[in-house]
PDB file of N, CA and C in Angstrom:
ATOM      1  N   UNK T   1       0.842  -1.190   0.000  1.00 94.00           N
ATOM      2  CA  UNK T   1       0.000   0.000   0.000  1.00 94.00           C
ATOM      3  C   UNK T   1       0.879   1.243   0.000  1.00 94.00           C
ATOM      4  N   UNK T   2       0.234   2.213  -0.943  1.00 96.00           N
ATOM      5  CA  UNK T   2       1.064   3.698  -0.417  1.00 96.00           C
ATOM      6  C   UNK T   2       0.364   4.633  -0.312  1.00 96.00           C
ATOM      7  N   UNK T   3       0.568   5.684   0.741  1.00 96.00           N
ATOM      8  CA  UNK T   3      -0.238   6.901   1.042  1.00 96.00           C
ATOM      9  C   UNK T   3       0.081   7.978  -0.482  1.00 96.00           C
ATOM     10  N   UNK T   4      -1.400   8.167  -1.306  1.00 96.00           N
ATOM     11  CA  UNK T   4      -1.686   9.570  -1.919  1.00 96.00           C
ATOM     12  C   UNK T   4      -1.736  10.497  -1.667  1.00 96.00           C
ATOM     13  N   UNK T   5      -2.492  10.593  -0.772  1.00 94.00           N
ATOM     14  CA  UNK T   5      -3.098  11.992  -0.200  1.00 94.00           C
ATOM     15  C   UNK T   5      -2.939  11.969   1.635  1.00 94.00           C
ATOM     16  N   UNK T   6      -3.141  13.372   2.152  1.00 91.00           N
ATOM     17  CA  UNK T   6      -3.487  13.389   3.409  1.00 91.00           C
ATOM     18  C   UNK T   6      -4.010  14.744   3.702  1.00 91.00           C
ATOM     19  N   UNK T   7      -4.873  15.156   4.404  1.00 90.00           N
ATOM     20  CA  UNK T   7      -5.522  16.554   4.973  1.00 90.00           C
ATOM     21  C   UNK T   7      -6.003  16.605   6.035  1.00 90.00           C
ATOM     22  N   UNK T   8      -6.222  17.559   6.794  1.00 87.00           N
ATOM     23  CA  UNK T   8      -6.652  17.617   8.217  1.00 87.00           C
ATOM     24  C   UNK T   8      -8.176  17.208   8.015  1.00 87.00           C
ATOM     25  N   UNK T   9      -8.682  17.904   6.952  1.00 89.00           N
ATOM     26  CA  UNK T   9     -10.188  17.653   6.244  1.00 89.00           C
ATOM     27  C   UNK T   9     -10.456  16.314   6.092  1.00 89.00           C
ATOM     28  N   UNK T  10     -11.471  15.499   7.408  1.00 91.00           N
ATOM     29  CA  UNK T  10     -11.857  14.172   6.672  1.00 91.00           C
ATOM     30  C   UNK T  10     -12.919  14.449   5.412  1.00 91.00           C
ATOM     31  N   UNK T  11     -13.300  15.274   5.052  1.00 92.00           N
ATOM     32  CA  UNK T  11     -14.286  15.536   4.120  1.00 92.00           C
ATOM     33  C   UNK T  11     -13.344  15.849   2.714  1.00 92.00           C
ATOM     34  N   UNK T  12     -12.542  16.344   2.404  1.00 92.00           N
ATOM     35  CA  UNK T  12     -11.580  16.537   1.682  1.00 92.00           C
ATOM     36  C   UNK T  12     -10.859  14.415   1.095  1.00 92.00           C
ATOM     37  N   UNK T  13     -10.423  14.538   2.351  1.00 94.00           N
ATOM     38  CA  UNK T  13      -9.834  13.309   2.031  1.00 94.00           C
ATOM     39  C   UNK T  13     -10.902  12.297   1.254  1.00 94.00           C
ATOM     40  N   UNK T  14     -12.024  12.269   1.982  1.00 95.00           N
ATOM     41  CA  UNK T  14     -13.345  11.241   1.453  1.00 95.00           C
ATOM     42  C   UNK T  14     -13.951  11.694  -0.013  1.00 95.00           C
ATOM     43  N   UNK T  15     -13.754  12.711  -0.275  1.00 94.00           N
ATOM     44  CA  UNK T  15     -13.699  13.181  -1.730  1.00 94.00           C
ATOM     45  C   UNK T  15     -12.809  12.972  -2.543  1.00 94.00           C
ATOM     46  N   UNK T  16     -11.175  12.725  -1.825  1.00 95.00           N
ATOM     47  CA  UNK T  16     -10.027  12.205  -3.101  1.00 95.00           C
ATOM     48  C   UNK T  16     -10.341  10.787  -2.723  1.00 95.00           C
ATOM     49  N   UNK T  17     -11.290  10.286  -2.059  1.00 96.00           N
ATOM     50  CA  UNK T  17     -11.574   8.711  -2.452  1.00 96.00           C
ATOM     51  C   UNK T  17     -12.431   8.583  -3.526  1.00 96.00           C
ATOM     52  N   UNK T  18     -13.074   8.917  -3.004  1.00 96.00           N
ATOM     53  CA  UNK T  18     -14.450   9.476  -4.445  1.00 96.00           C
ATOM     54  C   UNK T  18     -13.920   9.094  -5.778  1.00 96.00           C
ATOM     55  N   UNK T  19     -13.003  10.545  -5.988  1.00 94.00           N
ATOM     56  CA  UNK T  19     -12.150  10.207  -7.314  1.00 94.00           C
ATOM     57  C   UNK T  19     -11.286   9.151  -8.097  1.00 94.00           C
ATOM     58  N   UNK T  20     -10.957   8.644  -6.475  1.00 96.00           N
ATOM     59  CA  UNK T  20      -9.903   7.549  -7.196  1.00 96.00           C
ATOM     60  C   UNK T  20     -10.768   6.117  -7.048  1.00 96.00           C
ATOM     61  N   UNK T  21     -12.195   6.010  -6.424  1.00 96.00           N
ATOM     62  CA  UNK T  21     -12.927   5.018  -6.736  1.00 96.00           C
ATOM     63  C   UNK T  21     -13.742   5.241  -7.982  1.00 96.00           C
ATOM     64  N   UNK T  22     -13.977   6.368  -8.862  1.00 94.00           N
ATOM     65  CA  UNK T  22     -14.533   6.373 -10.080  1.00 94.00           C
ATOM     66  C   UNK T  22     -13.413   6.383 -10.930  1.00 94.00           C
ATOM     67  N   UNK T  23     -12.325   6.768 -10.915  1.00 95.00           N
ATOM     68  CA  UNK T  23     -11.251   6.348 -12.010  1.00 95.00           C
ATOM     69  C   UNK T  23     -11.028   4.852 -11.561  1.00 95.00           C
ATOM     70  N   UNK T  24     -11.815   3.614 -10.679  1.00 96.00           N
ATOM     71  CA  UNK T  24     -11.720   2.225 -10.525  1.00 96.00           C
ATOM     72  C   UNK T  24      -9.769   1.962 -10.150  1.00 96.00           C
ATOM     73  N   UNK T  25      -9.732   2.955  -8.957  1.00 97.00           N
ATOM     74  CA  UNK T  25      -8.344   2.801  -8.401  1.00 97.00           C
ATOM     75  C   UNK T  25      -8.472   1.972  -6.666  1.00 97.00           C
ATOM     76  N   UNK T  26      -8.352   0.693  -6.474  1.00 97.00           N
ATOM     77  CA  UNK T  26      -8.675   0.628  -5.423  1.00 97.00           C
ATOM     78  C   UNK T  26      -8.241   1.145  -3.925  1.00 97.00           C
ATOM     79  N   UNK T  27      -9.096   1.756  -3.091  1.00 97.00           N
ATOM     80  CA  UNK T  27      -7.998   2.544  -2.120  1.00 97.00           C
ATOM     81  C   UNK T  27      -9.106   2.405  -0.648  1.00 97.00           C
ATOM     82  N   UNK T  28      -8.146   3.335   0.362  1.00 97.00           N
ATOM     83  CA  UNK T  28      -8.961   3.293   1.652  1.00 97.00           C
ATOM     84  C   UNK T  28      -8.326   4.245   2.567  1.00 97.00           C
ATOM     85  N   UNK T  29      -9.211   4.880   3.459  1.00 96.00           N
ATOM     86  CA  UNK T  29      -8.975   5.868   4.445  1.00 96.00           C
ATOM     87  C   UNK T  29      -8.272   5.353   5.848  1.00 96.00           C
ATOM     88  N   UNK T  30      -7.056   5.888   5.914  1.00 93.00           N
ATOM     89  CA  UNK T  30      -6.444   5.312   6.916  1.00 93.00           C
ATOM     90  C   UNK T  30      -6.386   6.323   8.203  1.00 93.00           C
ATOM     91  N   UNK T  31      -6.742   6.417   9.658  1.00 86.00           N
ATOM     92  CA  UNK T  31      -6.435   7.467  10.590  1.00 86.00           C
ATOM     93  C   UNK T  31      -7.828   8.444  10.323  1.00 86.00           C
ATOM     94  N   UNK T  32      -8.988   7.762  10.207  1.00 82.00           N
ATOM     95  CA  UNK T  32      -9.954   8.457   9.627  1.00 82.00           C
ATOM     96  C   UNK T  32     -10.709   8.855  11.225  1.00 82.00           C
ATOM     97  N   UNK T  33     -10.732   8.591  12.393  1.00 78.00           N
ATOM     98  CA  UNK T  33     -10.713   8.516  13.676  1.00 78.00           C
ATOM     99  C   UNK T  33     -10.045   9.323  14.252  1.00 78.00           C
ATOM    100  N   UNK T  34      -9.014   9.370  14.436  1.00 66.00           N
ATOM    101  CA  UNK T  34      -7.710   9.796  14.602  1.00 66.00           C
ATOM    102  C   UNK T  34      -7.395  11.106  15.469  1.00 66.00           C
ATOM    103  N   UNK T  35      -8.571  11.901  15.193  1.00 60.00           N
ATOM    104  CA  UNK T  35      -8.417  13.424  15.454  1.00 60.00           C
ATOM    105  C   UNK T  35      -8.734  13.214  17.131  1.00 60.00           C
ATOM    106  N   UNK T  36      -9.017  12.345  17.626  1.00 56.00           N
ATOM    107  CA  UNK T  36      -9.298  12.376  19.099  1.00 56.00           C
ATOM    108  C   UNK T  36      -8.336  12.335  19.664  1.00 56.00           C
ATOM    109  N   UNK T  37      -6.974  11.790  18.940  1.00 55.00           N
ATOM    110  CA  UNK T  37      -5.848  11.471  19.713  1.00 55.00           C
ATOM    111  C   UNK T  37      -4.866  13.312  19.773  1.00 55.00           C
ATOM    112  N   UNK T  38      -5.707  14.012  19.040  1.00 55.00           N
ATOM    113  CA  UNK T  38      -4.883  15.510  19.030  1.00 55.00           C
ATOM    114  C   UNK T  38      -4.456  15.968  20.650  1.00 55.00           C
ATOM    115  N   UNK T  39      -3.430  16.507  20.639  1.00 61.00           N
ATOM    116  CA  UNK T  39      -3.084  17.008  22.134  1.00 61.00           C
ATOM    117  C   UNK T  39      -2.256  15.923  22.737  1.00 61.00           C
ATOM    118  N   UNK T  40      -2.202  14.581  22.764  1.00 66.00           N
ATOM    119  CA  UNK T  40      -1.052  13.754  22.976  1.00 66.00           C
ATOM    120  C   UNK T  40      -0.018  13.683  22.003  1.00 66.00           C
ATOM    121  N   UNK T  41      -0.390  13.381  20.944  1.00 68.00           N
ATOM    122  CA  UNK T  41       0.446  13.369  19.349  1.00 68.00           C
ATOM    123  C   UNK T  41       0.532  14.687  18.717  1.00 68.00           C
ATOM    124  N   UNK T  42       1.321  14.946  17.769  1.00 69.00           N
ATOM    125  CA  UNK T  42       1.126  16.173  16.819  1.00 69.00           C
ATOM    126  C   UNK T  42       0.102  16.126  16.055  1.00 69.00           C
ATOM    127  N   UNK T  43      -0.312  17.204  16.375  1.00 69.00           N
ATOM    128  CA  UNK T  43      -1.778  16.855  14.978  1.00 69.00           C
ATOM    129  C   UNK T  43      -1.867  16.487  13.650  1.00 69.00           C
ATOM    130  N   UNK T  44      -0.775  16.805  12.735  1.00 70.00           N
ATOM    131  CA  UNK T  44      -0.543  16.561  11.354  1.00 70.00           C
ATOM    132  C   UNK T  44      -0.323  14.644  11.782  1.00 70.00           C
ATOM    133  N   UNK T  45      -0.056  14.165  12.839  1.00 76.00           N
ATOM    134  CA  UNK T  45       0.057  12.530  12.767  1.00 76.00           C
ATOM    135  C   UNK T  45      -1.188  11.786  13.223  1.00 76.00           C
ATOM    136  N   UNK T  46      -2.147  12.972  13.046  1.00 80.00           N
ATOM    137  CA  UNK T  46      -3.649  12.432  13.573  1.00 80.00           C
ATOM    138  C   UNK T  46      -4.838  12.796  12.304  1.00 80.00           C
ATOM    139  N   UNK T  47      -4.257  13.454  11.086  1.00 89.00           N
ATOM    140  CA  UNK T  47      -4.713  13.920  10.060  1.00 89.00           C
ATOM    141  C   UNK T  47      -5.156  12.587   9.544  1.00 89.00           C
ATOM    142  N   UNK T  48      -6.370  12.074   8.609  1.00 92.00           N
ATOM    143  CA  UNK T  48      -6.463  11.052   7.933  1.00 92.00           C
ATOM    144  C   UNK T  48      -5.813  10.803   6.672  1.00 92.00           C
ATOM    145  N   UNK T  49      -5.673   9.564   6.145  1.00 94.00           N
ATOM    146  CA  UNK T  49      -4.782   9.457   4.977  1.00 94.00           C
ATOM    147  C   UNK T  49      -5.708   8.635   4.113  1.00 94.00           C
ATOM    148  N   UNK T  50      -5.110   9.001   2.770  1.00 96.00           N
ATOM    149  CA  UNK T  50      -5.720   8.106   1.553  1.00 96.00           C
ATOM    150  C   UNK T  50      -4.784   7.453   1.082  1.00 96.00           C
ATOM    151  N   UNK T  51      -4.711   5.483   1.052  1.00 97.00           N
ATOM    152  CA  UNK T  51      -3.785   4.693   0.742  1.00 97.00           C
ATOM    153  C   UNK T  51      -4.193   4.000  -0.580  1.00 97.00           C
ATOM    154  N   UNK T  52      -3.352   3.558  -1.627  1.00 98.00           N
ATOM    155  CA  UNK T  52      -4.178   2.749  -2.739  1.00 98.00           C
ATOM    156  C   UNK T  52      -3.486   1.529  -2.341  1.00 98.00           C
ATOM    157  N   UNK T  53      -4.085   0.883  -2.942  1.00 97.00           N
ATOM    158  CA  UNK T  53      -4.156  -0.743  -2.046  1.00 97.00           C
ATOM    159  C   UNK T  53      -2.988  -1.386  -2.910  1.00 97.00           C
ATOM    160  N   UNK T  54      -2.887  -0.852  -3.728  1.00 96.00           N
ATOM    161  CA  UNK T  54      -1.874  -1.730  -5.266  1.00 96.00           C
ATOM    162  C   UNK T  54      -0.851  -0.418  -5.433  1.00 96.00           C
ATOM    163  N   UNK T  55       0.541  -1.176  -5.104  1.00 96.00           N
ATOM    164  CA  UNK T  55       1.499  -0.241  -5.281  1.00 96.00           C
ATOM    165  C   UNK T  55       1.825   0.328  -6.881  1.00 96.00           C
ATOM    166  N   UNK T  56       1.296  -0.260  -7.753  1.00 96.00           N
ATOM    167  CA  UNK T  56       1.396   0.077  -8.870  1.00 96.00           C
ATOM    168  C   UNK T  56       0.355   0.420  -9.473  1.00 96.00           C
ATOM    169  N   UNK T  57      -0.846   1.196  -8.409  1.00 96.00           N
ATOM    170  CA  UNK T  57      -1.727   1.954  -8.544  1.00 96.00           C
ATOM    171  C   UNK T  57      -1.234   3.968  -8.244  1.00 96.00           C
ATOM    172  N   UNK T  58      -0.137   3.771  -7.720  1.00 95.00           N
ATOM    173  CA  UNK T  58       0.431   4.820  -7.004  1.00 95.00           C
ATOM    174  C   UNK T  58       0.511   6.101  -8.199  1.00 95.00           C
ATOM    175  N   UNK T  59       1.059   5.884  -9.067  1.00 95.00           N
ATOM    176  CA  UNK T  59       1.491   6.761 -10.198  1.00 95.00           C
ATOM    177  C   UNK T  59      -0.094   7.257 -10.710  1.00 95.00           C
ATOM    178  N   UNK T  60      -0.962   6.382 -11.598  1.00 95.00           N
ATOM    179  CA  UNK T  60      -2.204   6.892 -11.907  1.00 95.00           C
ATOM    180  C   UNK T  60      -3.217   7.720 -10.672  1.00 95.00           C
ATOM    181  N   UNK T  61      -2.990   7.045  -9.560  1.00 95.00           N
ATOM    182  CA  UNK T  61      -3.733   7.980  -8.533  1.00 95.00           C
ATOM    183  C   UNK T  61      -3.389   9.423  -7.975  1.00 95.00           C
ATOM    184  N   UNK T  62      -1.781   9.082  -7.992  1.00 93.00           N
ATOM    185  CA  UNK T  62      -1.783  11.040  -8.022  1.00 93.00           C
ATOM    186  C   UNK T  62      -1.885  11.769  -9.278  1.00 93.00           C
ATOM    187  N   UNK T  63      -2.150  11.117 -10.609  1.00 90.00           N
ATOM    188  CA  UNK T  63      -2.624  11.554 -11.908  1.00 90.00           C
ATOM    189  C   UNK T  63      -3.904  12.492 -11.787  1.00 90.00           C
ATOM    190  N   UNK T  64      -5.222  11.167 -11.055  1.00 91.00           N
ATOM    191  CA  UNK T  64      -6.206  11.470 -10.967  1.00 91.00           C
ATOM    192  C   UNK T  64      -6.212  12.806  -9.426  1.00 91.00           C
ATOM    193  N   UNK T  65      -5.783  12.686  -9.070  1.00 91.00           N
ATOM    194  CA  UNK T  65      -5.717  13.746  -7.873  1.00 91.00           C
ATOM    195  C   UNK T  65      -5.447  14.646  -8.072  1.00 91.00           C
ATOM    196  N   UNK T  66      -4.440  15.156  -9.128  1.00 86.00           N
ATOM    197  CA  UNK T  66      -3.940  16.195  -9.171  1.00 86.00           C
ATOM    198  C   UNK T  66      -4.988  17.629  -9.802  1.00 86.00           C
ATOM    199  N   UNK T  67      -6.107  16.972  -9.937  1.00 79.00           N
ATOM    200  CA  UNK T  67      -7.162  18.261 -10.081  1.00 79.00           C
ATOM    201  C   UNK T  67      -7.250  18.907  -8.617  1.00 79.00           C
ATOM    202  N   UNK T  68      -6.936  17.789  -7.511  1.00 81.00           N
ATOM    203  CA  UNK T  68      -7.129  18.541  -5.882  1.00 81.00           C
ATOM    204  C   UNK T  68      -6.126  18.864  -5.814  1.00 81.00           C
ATOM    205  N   UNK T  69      -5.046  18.592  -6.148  1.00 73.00           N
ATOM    206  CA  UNK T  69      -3.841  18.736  -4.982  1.00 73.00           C
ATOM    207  C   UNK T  69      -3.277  19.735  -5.637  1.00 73.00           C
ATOM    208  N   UNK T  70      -3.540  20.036  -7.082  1.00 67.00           N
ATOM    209  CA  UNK T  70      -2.483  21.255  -8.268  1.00 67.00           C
ATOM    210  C   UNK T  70      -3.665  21.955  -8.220  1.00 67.00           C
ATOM    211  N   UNK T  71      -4.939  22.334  -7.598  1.00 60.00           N
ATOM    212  CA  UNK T  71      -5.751  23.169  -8.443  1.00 60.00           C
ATOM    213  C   UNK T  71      -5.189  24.390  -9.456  1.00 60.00           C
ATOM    214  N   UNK T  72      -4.311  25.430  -8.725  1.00 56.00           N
ATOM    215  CA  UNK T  72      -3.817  26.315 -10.071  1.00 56.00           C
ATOM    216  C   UNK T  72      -3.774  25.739 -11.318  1.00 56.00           C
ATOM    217  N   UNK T  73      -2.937  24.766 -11.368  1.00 57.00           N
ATOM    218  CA  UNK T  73      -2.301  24.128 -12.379  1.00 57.00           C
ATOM    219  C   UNK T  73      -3.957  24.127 -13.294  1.00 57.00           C
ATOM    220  N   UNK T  74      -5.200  23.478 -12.691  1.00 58.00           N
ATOM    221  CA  UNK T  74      -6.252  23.325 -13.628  1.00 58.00           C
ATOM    222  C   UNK T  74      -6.681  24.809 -13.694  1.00 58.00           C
ATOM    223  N   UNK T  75      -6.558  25.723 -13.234  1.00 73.00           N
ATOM    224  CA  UNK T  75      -7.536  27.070 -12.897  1.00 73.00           C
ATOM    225  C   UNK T  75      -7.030  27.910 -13.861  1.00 73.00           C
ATOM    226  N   UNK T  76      -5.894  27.986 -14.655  1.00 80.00           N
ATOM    227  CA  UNK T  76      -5.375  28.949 -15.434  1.00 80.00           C
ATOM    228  C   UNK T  76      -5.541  28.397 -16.506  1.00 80.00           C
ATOM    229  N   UNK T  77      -5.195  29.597 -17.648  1.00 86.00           N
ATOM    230  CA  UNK T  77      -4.540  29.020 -19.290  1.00 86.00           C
ATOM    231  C   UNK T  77      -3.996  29.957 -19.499  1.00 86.00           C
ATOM    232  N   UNK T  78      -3.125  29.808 -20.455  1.00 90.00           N
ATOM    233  CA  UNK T  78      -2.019  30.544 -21.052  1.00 90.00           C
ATOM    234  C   UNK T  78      -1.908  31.138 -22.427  1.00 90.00           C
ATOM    235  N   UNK T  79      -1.790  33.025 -22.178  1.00 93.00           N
ATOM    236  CA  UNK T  79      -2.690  33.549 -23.213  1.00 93.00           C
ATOM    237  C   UNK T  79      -1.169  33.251 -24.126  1.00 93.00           C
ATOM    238  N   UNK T  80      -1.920  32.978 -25.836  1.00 94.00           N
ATOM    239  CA  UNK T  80      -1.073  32.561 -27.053  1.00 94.00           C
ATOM    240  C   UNK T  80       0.066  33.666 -27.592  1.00 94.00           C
ATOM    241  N   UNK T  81      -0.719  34.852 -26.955  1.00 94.00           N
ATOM    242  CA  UNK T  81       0.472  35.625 -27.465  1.00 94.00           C
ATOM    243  C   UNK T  81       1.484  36.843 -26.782  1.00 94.00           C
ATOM    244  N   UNK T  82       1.080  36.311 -25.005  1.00 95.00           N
ATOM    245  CA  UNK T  82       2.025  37.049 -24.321  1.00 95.00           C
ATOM    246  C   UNK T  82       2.565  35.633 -23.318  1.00 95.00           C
ATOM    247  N   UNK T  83       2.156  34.700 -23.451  1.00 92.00           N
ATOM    248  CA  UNK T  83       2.849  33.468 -22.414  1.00 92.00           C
ATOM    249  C   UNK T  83       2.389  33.861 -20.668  1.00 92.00           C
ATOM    250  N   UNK T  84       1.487  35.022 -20.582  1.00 91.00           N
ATOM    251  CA  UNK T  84       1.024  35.088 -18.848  1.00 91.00           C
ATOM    252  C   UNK T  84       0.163  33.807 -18.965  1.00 91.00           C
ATOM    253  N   UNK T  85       0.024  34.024 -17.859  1.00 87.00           N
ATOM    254  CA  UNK T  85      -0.878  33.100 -16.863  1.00 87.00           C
ATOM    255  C   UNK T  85      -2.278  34.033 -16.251  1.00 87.00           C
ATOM    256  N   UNK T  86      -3.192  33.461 -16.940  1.00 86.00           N
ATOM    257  CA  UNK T  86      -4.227  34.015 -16.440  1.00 86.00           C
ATOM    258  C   UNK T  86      -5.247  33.118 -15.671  1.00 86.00           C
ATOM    259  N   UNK T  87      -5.775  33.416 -14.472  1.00 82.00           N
ATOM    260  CA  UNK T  87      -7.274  33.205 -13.834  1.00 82.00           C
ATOM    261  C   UNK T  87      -7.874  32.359 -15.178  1.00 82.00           C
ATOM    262  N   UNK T  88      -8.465  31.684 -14.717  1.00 79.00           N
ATOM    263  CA  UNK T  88      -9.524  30.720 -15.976  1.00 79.00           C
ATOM    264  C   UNK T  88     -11.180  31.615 -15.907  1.00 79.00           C
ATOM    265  N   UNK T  89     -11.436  32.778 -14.735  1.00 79.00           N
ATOM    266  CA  UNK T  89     -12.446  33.244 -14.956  1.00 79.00           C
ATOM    267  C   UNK T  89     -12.122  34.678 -15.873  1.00 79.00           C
ATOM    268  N   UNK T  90     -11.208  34.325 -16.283  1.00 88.00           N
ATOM    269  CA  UNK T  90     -10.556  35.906 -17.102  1.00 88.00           C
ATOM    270  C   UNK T  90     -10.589  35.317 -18.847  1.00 88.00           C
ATOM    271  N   UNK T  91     -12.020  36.096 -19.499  1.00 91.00           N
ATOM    272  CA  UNK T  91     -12.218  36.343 -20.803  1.00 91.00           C
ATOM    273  C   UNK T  91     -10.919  36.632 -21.715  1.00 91.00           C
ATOM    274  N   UNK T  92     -10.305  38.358 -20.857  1.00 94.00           N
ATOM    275  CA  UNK T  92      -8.783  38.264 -21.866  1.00 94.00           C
ATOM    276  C   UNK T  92      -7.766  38.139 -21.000  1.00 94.00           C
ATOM    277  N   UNK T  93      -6.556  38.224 -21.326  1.00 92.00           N
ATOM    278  CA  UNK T  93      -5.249  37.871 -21.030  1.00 92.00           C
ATOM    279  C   UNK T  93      -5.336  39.921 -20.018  1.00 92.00           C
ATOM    280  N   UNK T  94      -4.937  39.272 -18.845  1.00 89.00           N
ATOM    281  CA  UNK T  94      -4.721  41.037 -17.843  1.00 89.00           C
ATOM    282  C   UNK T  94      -3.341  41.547 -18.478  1.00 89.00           C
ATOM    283  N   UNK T  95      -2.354  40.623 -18.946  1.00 91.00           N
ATOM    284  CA  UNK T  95      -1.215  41.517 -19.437  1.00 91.00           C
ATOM    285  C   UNK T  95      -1.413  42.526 -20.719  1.00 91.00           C
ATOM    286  N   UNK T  96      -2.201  41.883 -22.114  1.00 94.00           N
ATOM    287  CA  UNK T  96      -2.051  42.255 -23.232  1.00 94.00           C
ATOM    288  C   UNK T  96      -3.337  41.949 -23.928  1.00 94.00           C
ATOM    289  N   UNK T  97      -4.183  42.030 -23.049  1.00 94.00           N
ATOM    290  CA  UNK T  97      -5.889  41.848 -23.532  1.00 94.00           C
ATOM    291  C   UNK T  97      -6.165  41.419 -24.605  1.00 94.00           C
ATOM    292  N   UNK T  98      -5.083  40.569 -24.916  1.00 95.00           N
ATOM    293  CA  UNK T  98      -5.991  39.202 -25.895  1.00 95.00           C
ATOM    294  C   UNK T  98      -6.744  38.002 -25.775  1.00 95.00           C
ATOM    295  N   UNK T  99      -7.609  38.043 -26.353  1.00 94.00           N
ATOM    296  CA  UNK T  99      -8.657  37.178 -25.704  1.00 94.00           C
ATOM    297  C   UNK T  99      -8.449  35.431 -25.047  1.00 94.00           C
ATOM    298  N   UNK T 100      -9.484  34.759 -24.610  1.00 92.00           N
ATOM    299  CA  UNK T 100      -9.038  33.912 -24.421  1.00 92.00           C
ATOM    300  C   UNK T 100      -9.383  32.983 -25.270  1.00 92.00           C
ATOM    301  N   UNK T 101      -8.004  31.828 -25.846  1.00 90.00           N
ATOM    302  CA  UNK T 101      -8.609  30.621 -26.648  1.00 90.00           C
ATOM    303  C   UNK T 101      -9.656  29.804 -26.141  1.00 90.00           C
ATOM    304  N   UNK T 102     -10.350  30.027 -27.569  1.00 83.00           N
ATOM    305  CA  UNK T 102     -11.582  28.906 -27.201  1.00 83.00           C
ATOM    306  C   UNK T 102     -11.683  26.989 -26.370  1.00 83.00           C
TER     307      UNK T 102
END
């Protein structure tokens, strides 16, 4: 097994299960309890984790994750004729107000 993901958010975490049970990645919430033990332990070692069960599930599952874990990375595009980086709710490019590709 190897840990994908981890967040203080069990609701977060139960959503990158979500994902990686509709891309048919098999996996499971580990430390999903956990938060009771805060104040003896460090809290980040009481956070829940997302494990895929098949180590050679590891690579495609942070594929599929990476819409959570990179959001920028999905939230922008890159205007064609100045190379910024724009907001994905931005029509034109803020550097050189060319529009955005379709």
């Amino acid at each position: 097994m190897k840990q994908v993901y981890t967040h203080s958010n069990l609701a977060l975490v139960n959503r990158a299960k979500e994902l990686l049970e509709g891309a048919e990645v098999p996996c499971k919430v580990q430390h999903e309890f956990s938060t009771f033990s805060v104040g003896e332990i460090a809290s980040i070692d009481c956070w829940p984790e997302l494990w895929v069960l098949n180590d050679a599930d590891e690579q495609r599952a942070i594929e599929v994750l990476s819409i959570i874990t990179d959001p920028a990375e999905h939230s922008q595009w890159q205007c064609p004729e100045c190379d910024e980086k724009n907001d994905d709710s931005f029509e034109i490019c803020w550097q050189c107000s060319h529009e955005k590709p379709a």
